[in-house]
Amino acid sequence: MSLFLRSSRPLLLGVTLLLSQLAPAQAAEPATVLNLSASAQRELPNDQLNATLYIQERQPQAAQLADKLNRALNRAKADAAGYPKVTISSGNYNSWPSYDKNGKINGWQGRADIRLHSRDFTAAAELIAQLQKYMLLEGVQFSVADSTRKATEQTLIPEAIALLQHQATAAGKALGKPQQQVRELTIGESQPNMPPLLMRAKAMTADAVAEVTTPEWQPGKSTIQLNVSGRIELQ
């Protein structure tokens, strides 16, 4: 009597290969993606002054009005020439007609303003006091100069990123996924918190006084804030 035996090795080999192919897929866990944001701040003393002064006139003829405004602007530029540390620039310049009760033009009104920028508060205060003899002060604002802000950004960037990574580390520890990889990172522009206008002009004519006392400024501080956001993968 003869027996026919069939080897089971091919079948076992096939099962082994199948299990070896399935094992990595079963062992791998899906990565967790976090969308995080963080910010770093720095309080800085304001080191730049910005001021706006204006003249507003009324004349019977448009040409007379333009001449009056232009003379005031030219005088302001001449006065500012004596203060090289103060930058002066032209602002708004507008004119419009005024009407009588019958709807006819009975005169012209206009307004022109200039803007001052300086990091020398003493020089700016002296010039503003001089200009107020024939112009009105609309407002003064203190801020952080661009050069100071940009230099501060360089120190805030690594601080903000470190805070972002600290959040990812804490989340990974809680989820049991210590490995992290930054997939995307966005660095936003710094956001300075601007102080309100320090002062505004009073309702008075520019020639109400012969001399104007030089103001003593209190520039205060501003907070520079840099924001970062990113997508971090935890495994």
Short mmCIF file of C-alpha atoms in Angstrom, two decimals:
data_model
loop_
_atom_site.label_atom_id
_atom_site.label_comp_id
_atom_site.label_asym_id
_atom_site.label_seq_id
_atom_site.Cartn_x
_atom_site.Cartn_y
_atom_site.Cartn_z
CA MET A 1 0.00 0.00 0.00
CA SER A 2 1.49 3.30 -1.05
CA LEU A 3 0.84 6.65 0.54
CA PHE A 4 0.94 10.01 -1.27
CA LEU A 5 2.30 12.78 0.94
CA ARG A 6 2.05 16.44 -0.07
CA SER A 7 4.48 18.98 1.30
CA SER A 8 2.96 21.91 3.21
CA ARG A 9 6.06 24.12 2.87
CA PRO A 10 4.77 26.23 -0.06
CA LEU A 11 1.59 27.00 1.85
CA LEU A 12 3.47 27.95 5.00
CA LEU A 13 5.85 30.11 2.99
CA GLY A 14 2.94 31.94 1.38
CA VAL A 15 1.32 32.63 4.76
CA THR A 16 4.62 33.89 6.16
CA LEU A 17 5.11 36.30 3.26
CA LEU A 18 1.56 37.58 3.60
CA LEU A 19 1.98 38.22 7.31
CA SER A 20 5.29 39.96 6.76
CA GLN A 21 3.62 42.34 4.28
CA LEU A 22 0.74 43.12 6.61
CA ALA A 23 2.84 43.60 9.73
CA PRO A 24 4.25 47.11 8.92
CA ALA A 25 0.83 48.41 7.95
CA GLN A 26 -0.66 47.14 11.19
CA ALA A 27 2.22 48.48 13.32
CA ALA A 28 2.34 52.02 11.85
CA GLU A 29 0.17 54.54 13.67
CA PRO A 30 -1.21 57.58 11.88
CA ALA A 31 0.64 60.81 12.59
CA THR A 32 -1.08 63.57 14.53
CA VAL A 33 -0.91 67.01 12.92
CA LEU A 34 -1.16 70.06 15.18
CA ASN A 35 -2.02 73.58 14.06
CA LEU A 36 -0.34 75.82 16.62
CA SER A 37 0.32 79.51 17.08
CA ALA A 38 2.48 81.50 19.48
CA SER A 39 3.69 85.05 19.98
CA ALA A 40 6.56 86.85 21.65
CA GLN A 41 6.39 90.41 22.98
CA ARG A 42 8.75 93.14 23.96
CA GLU A 43 7.96 96.52 25.54
CA LEU A 44 10.13 99.31 24.17
CA PRO A 45 10.39 103.04 24.84
CA ASN A 46 9.01 105.10 21.98
CA ASP A 47 11.87 106.69 20.10
CA GLN A 48 10.13 108.48 17.24
CA LEU A 49 7.81 111.49 17.19
CA ASN A 50 5.17 112.05 14.51
CA ALA A 51 3.24 115.31 14.39
CA THR A 52 0.76 116.98 12.05
CA LEU A 53 0.26 120.75 11.85
CA TYR A 54 -2.14 122.58 9.56
CA ILE A 55 -3.36 125.96 8.44
CA GLN A 56 -6.98 126.64 7.51
CA GLU A 57 -8.00 129.85 5.77
CA ARG A 58 -10.96 131.59 4.18
CA GLN A 59 -10.56 134.13 1.36
CA PRO A 60 -12.95 135.80 -1.10
CA GLN A 61 -11.04 134.53 -4.13
CA ALA A 62 -9.57 131.09 -4.84
CA ALA A 63 -6.26 132.60 -5.94
CA GLN A 64 -5.98 134.56 -2.69
CA LEU A 65 -6.66 131.41 -0.72
CA ALA A 66 -4.01 129.43 -2.59
CA ASP A 67 -1.47 132.22 -2.08
CA LYS A 68 -2.19 132.31 1.67
CA LEU A 69 -1.84 128.55 2.06
CA ASN A 70 1.29 128.37 -0.07
CA ARG A 71 2.98 131.16 1.85
CA ALA A 72 2.34 129.36 5.14
CA LEU A 73 3.71 126.08 3.77
CA ASN A 74 6.81 127.76 2.38
CA ARG A 75 7.39 129.48 5.71
CA ALA A 76 7.06 126.17 7.53
CA LYS A 77 9.60 124.52 5.24
CA ALA A 78 12.00 127.43 5.75
CA ASP A 79 11.64 127.18 9.53
CA ALA A 80 12.16 123.40 9.41
CA ALA A 81 15.39 123.86 7.47
CA GLY A 82 16.98 125.04 10.71
CA TYR A 83 16.27 121.65 12.30
CA PRO A 84 18.13 119.02 10.23
CA LYS A 85 17.17 116.22 12.63
CA VAL A 86 13.48 116.81 11.92
CA THR A 87 12.00 115.50 8.67
CA ILE A 88 9.16 117.54 7.17
CA SER A 89 6.80 116.32 4.45
CA SER A 90 3.71 117.71 2.75
CA GLY A 91 0.35 116.37 3.82
CA ASN A 92 -3.18 117.01 2.60
CA TYR A 93 -4.02 120.13 0.62
CA ASN A 94 -7.70 120.89 -0.02
CA SER A 95 -9.88 123.85 -0.99
CA TRP A 96 -13.63 124.21 -1.42
CA PRO A 97 -16.18 126.96 -2.06
CA SER A 98 -18.51 128.45 0.52
CA TYR A 99 -22.03 129.55 -0.42
CA ASP A 100 -24.49 132.20 0.67
CA LYS A 101 -28.14 131.54 1.45
CA ASN A 102 -28.99 131.84 -2.25
CA GLY A 103 -26.55 129.13 -3.24
CA LYS A 104 -24.00 131.46 -4.79
CA ILE A 105 -20.29 131.20 -4.08
CA ASN A 106 -19.28 133.92 -1.66
CA GLY A 107 -15.77 132.77 -0.80
CA TRP A 108 -13.27 129.96 -0.64
CA GLN A 109 -11.96 127.87 2.20
CA GLY A 110 -8.92 125.67 2.30
CA ARG A 111 -6.67 123.62 4.48
CA ALA A 112 -3.08 122.44 4.10
CA ASP A 113 -1.04 120.38 6.53
CA ILE A 114 2.53 119.24 7.06
CA ARG A 115 3.91 116.23 8.86
CA LEU A 116 6.97 116.07 11.05
CA HIS A 117 9.02 113.00 11.95
CA SER A 118 11.98 112.97 14.30
CA ARG A 119 13.89 110.93 16.85
CA ASP A 120 15.21 114.10 18.43
CA PHE A 121 12.35 115.10 20.73
CA THR A 122 13.97 118.34 21.84
CA ALA A 123 14.48 119.61 18.30
CA ALA A 124 10.98 118.54 17.29
CA ALA A 125 9.44 120.31 20.29
CA GLU A 126 11.27 123.54 19.47
CA LEU A 127 10.20 123.44 15.83
CA ILE A 128 6.59 122.65 16.69
CA ALA A 129 6.47 125.59 19.11
CA GLN A 130 7.81 127.84 16.36
CA LEU A 131 5.32 126.58 13.78
CA GLN A 132 2.41 127.06 16.18
CA LYS A 133 2.84 130.81 15.84
CA TYR A 134 0.98 130.59 12.53
CA MET A 135 -0.26 126.99 12.30
CA LEU A 136 -2.42 124.72 14.43
CA LEU A 137 -1.28 121.43 15.89
CA GLU A 138 -3.60 118.59 14.95
CA GLY A 139 -1.84 115.93 16.98
CA VAL A 140 1.38 114.34 18.17
CA GLN A 141 2.00 110.62 18.34
CA PHE A 142 4.97 108.65 19.62
CA SER A 143 6.01 105.29 18.20
CA VAL A 144 8.89 102.86 17.84
CA ALA A 145 11.11 103.72 14.87
CA ASP A 146 11.25 101.22 12.00
CA SER A 147 14.94 100.49 12.54
CA THR A 148 14.31 99.73 16.23
CA ARG A 149 11.30 97.56 15.41
CA LYS A 150 13.19 95.51 12.79
CA ALA A 151 16.10 94.93 15.15
CA THR A 152 13.67 93.77 17.85
CA GLU A 153 12.00 91.36 15.42
CA GLN A 154 15.27 89.45 15.07
CA THR A 155 15.20 88.63 18.79
CA LEU A 156 11.47 87.89 18.88
CA ILE A 157 11.52 85.34 16.04
CA PRO A 158 13.51 82.62 17.90
CA GLU A 159 11.55 83.31 21.08
CA ALA A 160 8.20 82.83 19.32
CA ILE A 161 9.39 79.66 17.57
CA ALA A 162 10.66 78.25 20.88
CA LEU A 163 7.22 78.84 22.41
CA LEU A 164 5.62 77.05 19.45
CA GLN A 165 7.91 74.05 19.90
CA HIS A 166 7.21 74.01 23.63
CA GLN A 167 3.49 73.66 22.87
CA ALA A 168 4.20 70.82 20.46
CA THR A 169 6.39 69.04 23.02
CA ALA A 170 3.70 69.30 25.70
CA ALA A 171 1.05 67.98 23.30
CA GLY A 172 3.30 65.13 22.15
CA LYS A 173 4.00 64.10 25.73
CA ALA A 174 0.28 64.00 26.51
CA LEU A 175 -0.43 61.93 23.40
CA GLY A 176 2.54 59.62 23.80
CA LYS A 177 4.14 60.85 20.59
CA PRO A 178 7.47 62.41 21.47
CA GLN A 179 8.79 62.79 17.92
CA GLN A 180 7.86 66.01 16.14
CA GLN A 181 8.52 67.47 12.73
CA VAL A 182 7.66 70.95 11.52
CA ARG A 183 5.73 70.71 8.25
CA GLU A 184 4.89 74.39 7.81
CA LEU A 185 5.88 77.59 9.58
CA THR A 186 4.55 81.11 9.06
CA ILE A 187 6.22 84.12 10.64
CA GLY A 188 3.93 87.13 10.80
CA GLU A 189 4.92 90.76 10.88
CA SER A 190 5.33 92.39 14.23
CA GLN A 191 2.28 94.24 15.50
CA PRO A 192 3.13 97.41 17.41
CA ASN A 193 0.49 98.66 19.79
CA MET A 194 0.32 102.33 18.89
CA PRO A 195 -0.39 104.80 21.67
CA PRO A 196 -3.19 107.33 21.14
CA LEU A 197 -2.49 110.85 20.01
CA LEU A 198 -0.79 112.73 22.79
CA MET A 199 -2.43 116.07 22.15
CA ARG A 200 -4.71 117.88 19.74
CA ALA A 201 -5.05 121.48 18.76
CA LYS A 202 -7.34 123.70 20.76
CA ALA A 203 -10.00 125.82 19.11
CA MET A 204 -7.97 128.99 18.75
CA THR A 205 -6.44 131.00 15.97
CA ALA A 206 -2.79 130.49 15.14
CA ASP A 207 -1.90 134.08 15.95
CA ALA A 208 -3.66 134.13 19.32
CA VAL A 209 -0.31 134.35 21.11
CA ALA A 210 2.98 135.91 20.11
CA GLU A 211 5.13 133.17 21.66
CA VAL A 212 4.49 129.50 22.26
CA THR A 213 6.05 127.60 25.15
CA THR A 214 8.09 124.59 24.10
CA PRO A 215 6.30 121.42 25.26
CA GLU A 216 7.95 118.78 27.42
CA TRP A 217 7.20 115.38 25.93
CA GLN A 218 6.40 112.14 27.75
CA PRO A 219 6.81 109.61 24.92
CA GLY A 220 5.83 106.50 26.89
CA LYS A 221 6.29 102.93 25.63
CA SER A 222 4.90 100.58 22.98
CA THR A 223 4.62 96.80 22.88
CA ILE A 224 5.99 94.98 19.84
CA GLN A 225 4.39 91.57 19.25
CA LEU A 226 5.53 88.96 16.72
CA ASN A 227 3.20 86.08 15.80
CA VAL A 228 4.16 82.69 14.40
CA SER A 229 1.96 79.76 13.36
CA GLY A 230 2.79 76.30 12.11
CA ARG A 231 1.73 72.75 11.31
CA ILE A 232 3.66 70.23 13.38
CA GLU A 233 3.45 66.47 12.91
CA LEU A 234 3.69 64.20 15.95
CA GLN A 235 4.69 60.54 15.75
#
